[in-house]
Amino acid sequence: MIRVAVLLSGRGSNFLAIDDAIRDGSLDAEIVCVISNRPEARGIELARERKHHAHIIDHREFKSRAEHEAEVLRILETARPDYIVLAGYMRLLSADFVARYPNRILNIHPSLLPAFPGIDAQAQAVAYGVKISGCTVHFVTEKVDAGPILVQRAVEVRDDDTGDTLAARILVEEHKAYVEALRKLRPLTPSSPLPASGARGPG
Ligand code: GRF
């Protein structure tokens, strides 16, 4: 069973997909807290309805990114997640924040990275004219939309697609991809004790 914290800013459909998979027993995980930087996010309302530990940490109430992140980190330290899942979290994380959780923060991006990083990835894909796009679940590193990839799912781009119609079909695959990615992860184990001094290794 992995312990997961969810960070979101909006609709929360990826959070719901993960929560549904846990509830129906197809994902062995526990959501230990849900944090939104936006009070109006539908996702945080849903988290409350589902009786999760839901926290609003409005970034507009803090003087700096560092102070806002310090408050998010404070909650995470209490919740003790193995992994932090960014599910439509619309804030860039500082390098310091990422360094606190190396290979433990996941993000989902609505394109087949490394193609179309950044905002409006679905509209970028339509404008470019690619025939296949999709979504990517990756570990978060200092560089935006560039960390090691865990799962990708492809979606065909139709001739009459707009950014919105493509986004709707990619979203269906995002929900599967996030659950698939989380299934690959293992709980963190406390680091093994150091051998007693003078102890010899094998051989
Ligand atoms: C998704 O399209 C995701 O790829 C992007 O933000 C959107 C979040 O949607 N990072 P939701 O809030 O999970 O419904």
Short mmCIF file of C-alpha atoms and ligand atoms in Angstrom, two decimals:
data_model
loop_
_atom_site.label_atom_id
_atom_site.label_comp_id
_atom_site.label_asym_id
_atom_site.label_seq_id
_atom_site.Cartn_x
_atom_site.Cartn_y
_atom_site.Cartn_z
CA MET A 1 0.00 0.00 0.00
CA ILE A 2 1.52 3.33 -1.04
CA ARG A 3 0.75 6.60 0.71
CA VAL A 4 -0.16 9.34 -1.74
CA ALA A 5 -0.65 13.10 -1.38
CA VAL A 6 -2.57 14.84 -4.15
CA LEU A 7 -1.92 18.46 -5.16
CA LEU A 8 -4.49 20.07 -7.44
CA SER A 9 -5.79 23.45 -8.59
CA GLY A 10 -9.00 22.76 -10.51
CA ARG A 11 -11.56 20.25 -11.67
CA GLY A 12 -9.96 17.25 -9.99
CA SER A 13 -10.92 14.50 -12.44
CA ASN A 14 -7.51 12.81 -12.16
CA PHE A 15 -7.81 12.86 -8.38
CA LEU A 16 -11.26 11.25 -8.69
CA ALA A 17 -9.96 8.56 -11.03
CA ILE A 18 -7.23 7.65 -8.54
CA ASP A 19 -9.66 7.71 -5.62
CA ASP A 20 -12.14 5.55 -7.55
CA ALA A 21 -9.43 2.98 -8.30
CA ILE A 22 -8.51 2.82 -4.63
CA ARG A 23 -12.17 2.43 -3.65
CA ASP A 24 -12.84 -0.36 -6.12
CA GLY A 25 -9.71 -2.20 -4.96
CA SER A 26 -7.82 -1.95 -8.25
CA LEU A 27 -5.10 0.30 -6.78
CA ASP A 28 -3.37 -0.51 -3.50
CA ALA A 29 -2.90 3.01 -2.17
CA GLU A 30 -4.13 5.46 0.40
CA ILE A 31 -4.68 9.19 -0.20
CA VAL A 32 -3.21 10.77 2.92
CA CYS A 33 -4.07 14.37 2.02
CA VAL A 34 -5.34 16.59 -0.78
CA ILE A 35 -3.99 20.12 -1.12
CA SER A 36 -5.29 22.88 -3.37
CA ASN A 37 -3.73 26.28 -3.93
CA ARG A 38 -7.11 27.55 -5.13
CA PRO A 39 -10.08 27.79 -2.76
CA GLU A 40 -12.54 27.59 -5.67
CA ALA A 41 -11.14 24.33 -7.06
CA ARG A 42 -13.88 21.76 -7.63
CA GLY A 43 -11.31 19.08 -6.79
CA ILE A 44 -10.94 20.20 -3.19
CA GLU A 45 -14.72 20.25 -2.76
CA LEU A 46 -14.82 16.67 -4.02
CA ALA A 47 -12.01 15.73 -1.63
CA ARG A 48 -14.07 17.12 1.26
CA GLU A 49 -17.19 15.26 0.10
CA ARG A 50 -15.14 12.07 0.07
CA LYS A 51 -13.87 12.77 3.59
CA HIS A 52 -10.21 13.16 2.73
CA HIS A 53 -7.88 15.42 4.68
CA ALA A 54 -8.40 18.44 2.42
CA HIS A 55 -6.34 21.62 2.73
CA ILE A 56 -6.60 24.92 0.89
CA ILE A 57 -3.33 26.79 0.85
CA ASP A 58 -4.08 29.84 -1.25
CA HIS A 59 -0.85 31.05 -2.82
CA ARG A 60 -2.23 34.60 -3.04
CA GLU A 61 -2.10 34.82 0.74
CA PHE A 62 1.67 34.38 0.86
CA LYS A 63 4.35 36.95 0.12
CA SER A 64 6.55 34.60 -1.86
CA ARG A 65 6.64 31.22 -3.56
CA ALA A 66 9.00 30.02 -0.84
CA GLU A 67 6.56 30.90 1.95
CA HIS A 68 3.67 29.22 0.17
CA GLU A 69 5.76 26.11 -0.43
CA ALA A 70 6.88 26.06 3.21
CA GLU A 71 3.24 25.76 4.25
CA VAL A 72 2.58 22.99 1.70
CA LEU A 73 5.71 21.17 2.95
CA ARG A 74 4.53 21.51 6.55
CA ILE A 75 1.31 19.67 5.71
CA LEU A 76 3.17 17.05 3.70
CA GLU A 77 5.54 16.40 6.58
CA THR A 78 2.58 15.62 8.83
CA ALA A 79 0.82 13.49 6.20
CA ARG A 80 4.00 11.50 5.39
CA PRO A 81 3.22 10.49 1.80
CA ASP A 82 5.46 8.08 -0.08
CA TYR A 83 4.59 9.93 -3.29
CA ILE A 84 3.19 13.33 -4.23
CA VAL A 85 0.80 13.32 -7.18
CA LEU A 86 0.35 16.55 -9.13
CA ALA A 87 -3.13 16.32 -10.61
CA GLY A 88 -3.69 19.57 -12.46
CA TYR A 89 -1.59 21.54 -9.98
CA MET A 90 -1.01 24.86 -11.73
CA ARG A 91 2.00 26.03 -9.74
CA LEU A 92 5.60 25.45 -10.67
CA LEU A 93 7.53 23.78 -7.87
CA SER A 94 10.85 25.32 -6.88
CA ALA A 95 14.06 23.34 -7.20
CA ASP A 96 14.25 23.25 -3.39
CA PHE A 97 10.81 21.69 -3.12
CA VAL A 98 11.62 19.06 -5.75
CA ALA A 99 14.90 18.26 -4.00
CA ARG A 100 12.99 17.42 -0.83
CA TYR A 101 11.16 14.59 -2.64
CA PRO A 102 13.54 13.20 -5.28
CA ASN A 103 11.79 10.69 -7.58
CA ARG A 104 8.74 10.94 -5.37
CA ILE A 105 6.72 13.61 -7.18
CA LEU A 106 4.62 12.60 -10.20
CA ASN A 107 2.95 14.78 -12.80
CA ILE A 108 0.62 14.12 -15.70
CA HIS A 109 0.96 16.06 -18.91
CA PRO A 110 -1.54 15.95 -21.81
CA SER A 111 0.90 15.15 -24.61
CA LEU A 112 3.45 12.49 -25.48
CA LEU A 113 6.50 14.18 -23.95
CA PRO A 114 8.99 15.39 -24.97
CA ALA A 115 6.59 16.75 -27.61
CA PHE A 116 4.51 19.77 -26.63
CA PRO A 117 5.64 20.65 -23.12
CA GLY A 118 4.10 23.67 -21.39
CA ILE A 119 0.58 25.01 -21.51
CA ASP A 120 -2.18 24.10 -23.99
CA ALA A 121 -0.40 20.93 -25.06
CA GLN A 122 -3.53 19.58 -26.75
CA ALA A 123 -4.02 22.75 -28.83
CA GLN A 124 -0.28 22.71 -29.66
CA ALA A 125 -0.67 19.15 -30.98
CA VAL A 126 -3.65 20.10 -33.17
CA ALA A 127 -1.88 23.21 -34.48
CA TYR A 128 1.25 21.22 -35.34
CA GLY A 129 -0.80 18.61 -37.18
CA VAL A 130 0.50 15.49 -35.45
CA LYS A 131 -1.63 12.41 -36.03
CA ILE A 132 -1.00 10.87 -32.64
CA SER A 133 -0.80 12.56 -29.26
CA GLY A 134 -1.65 11.35 -25.77
CA CYS A 135 -0.56 11.76 -22.20
CA THR A 136 2.52 11.18 -20.09
CA VAL A 137 2.97 10.43 -16.39
CA HIS A 138 6.50 11.36 -15.35
CA PHE A 139 8.58 12.04 -12.30
CA VAL A 140 9.04 15.72 -11.57
CA THR A 141 12.52 17.16 -11.78
CA GLU A 142 13.75 20.73 -11.65
CA LYS A 143 13.13 21.08 -15.38
CA VAL A 144 9.45 21.47 -16.30
CA ASP A 145 7.81 18.51 -18.12
CA ALA A 146 11.14 16.75 -18.50
CA GLY A 147 11.53 14.07 -15.79
CA PRO A 148 11.78 10.28 -16.25
CA ILE A 149 8.67 8.80 -17.87
CA LEU A 150 6.58 6.18 -16.08
CA VAL A 151 3.61 5.70 -18.41
CA GLN A 152 2.40 7.03 -21.74
CA ARG A 153 -0.90 6.41 -23.51
CA ALA A 154 -1.49 7.34 -27.14
CA VAL A 155 -4.57 9.02 -28.59
CA GLU A 156 -5.30 9.46 -32.29
CA VAL A 157 -5.69 13.05 -33.47
CA ARG A 158 -8.64 13.39 -35.86
CA ASP A 159 -8.73 15.76 -38.81
CA ASP A 160 -11.60 17.73 -37.30
CA ASP A 161 -10.17 17.90 -33.78
CA THR A 162 -9.92 21.15 -31.87
CA GLY A 163 -7.81 21.53 -28.76
CA ASP A 164 -10.94 20.90 -26.71
CA THR A 165 -12.17 17.77 -28.47
CA LEU A 166 -8.68 16.27 -28.36
CA ALA A 167 -8.32 17.25 -24.67
CA ALA A 168 -11.55 15.41 -23.85
CA ARG A 169 -10.30 12.16 -25.41
CA ILE A 170 -6.85 12.50 -23.87
CA LEU A 171 -8.43 13.03 -20.44
CA VAL A 172 -10.06 9.59 -20.61
CA GLU A 173 -6.58 8.10 -21.12
CA GLU A 174 -5.05 10.30 -18.39
CA HIS A 175 -7.30 8.69 -15.83
CA LYS A 176 -6.08 5.22 -16.83
CA ALA A 177 -2.45 6.35 -17.10
CA TYR A 178 -2.28 7.79 -13.60
CA VAL A 179 -3.66 4.63 -12.02
CA GLU A 180 -1.31 2.51 -14.14
CA ALA A 181 1.68 4.63 -13.05
CA LEU A 182 0.78 4.45 -9.37
CA ARG A 183 0.47 0.67 -9.61
CA LYS A 184 4.14 0.55 -10.58
CA LEU A 185 5.29 2.25 -7.39
CA ARG A 186 6.27 0.59 -4.15
CA PRO A 187 6.02 1.97 -0.63
CA LEU A 188 9.17 3.59 0.66
CA THR A 189 11.01 1.40 3.09
CA PRO A 190 12.96 2.90 5.95
CA SER A 191 16.65 2.78 5.02
CA SER A 192 18.31 -0.36 6.27
CA PRO A 193 20.53 0.06 9.34
CA LEU A 194 24.25 0.41 8.71
CA PRO A 195 26.30 -2.69 9.49
CA ALA A 196 27.96 -2.63 12.91
CA SER A 197 31.47 -1.24 12.77
CA GLY A 198 34.01 -3.86 11.86
CA ALA A 199 31.34 -6.02 10.19
CA ARG A 200 32.42 -7.49 6.89
CA GLY A 201 30.47 -7.70 3.72
CA PRO A 202 30.01 -10.95 1.80
CA GLY A 203 33.22 -12.36 0.33
C1 GRF B 1 -5.17 17.51 -17.07
O1 GRF B 1 -5.41 17.69 -18.43
C2 GRF B 1 -3.69 17.29 -16.82
O2 GRF B 1 -3.05 16.64 -17.86
C3 GRF B 1 -3.18 18.69 -16.70
O3 GRF B 1 -4.19 19.38 -16.01
C4 GRF B 1 -5.45 18.76 -16.25
C5 GRF B 1 -6.05 18.43 -14.92
O4 GRF B 1 -7.36 17.95 -15.01
N1 GRF B 1 -1.91 18.69 -16.04
P1 GRF B 1 -8.14 17.49 -13.69
O5 GRF B 1 -8.12 18.68 -12.72
O6 GRF B 1 -7.44 16.31 -13.12
O7 GRF B 1 -9.54 17.19 -14.15
#
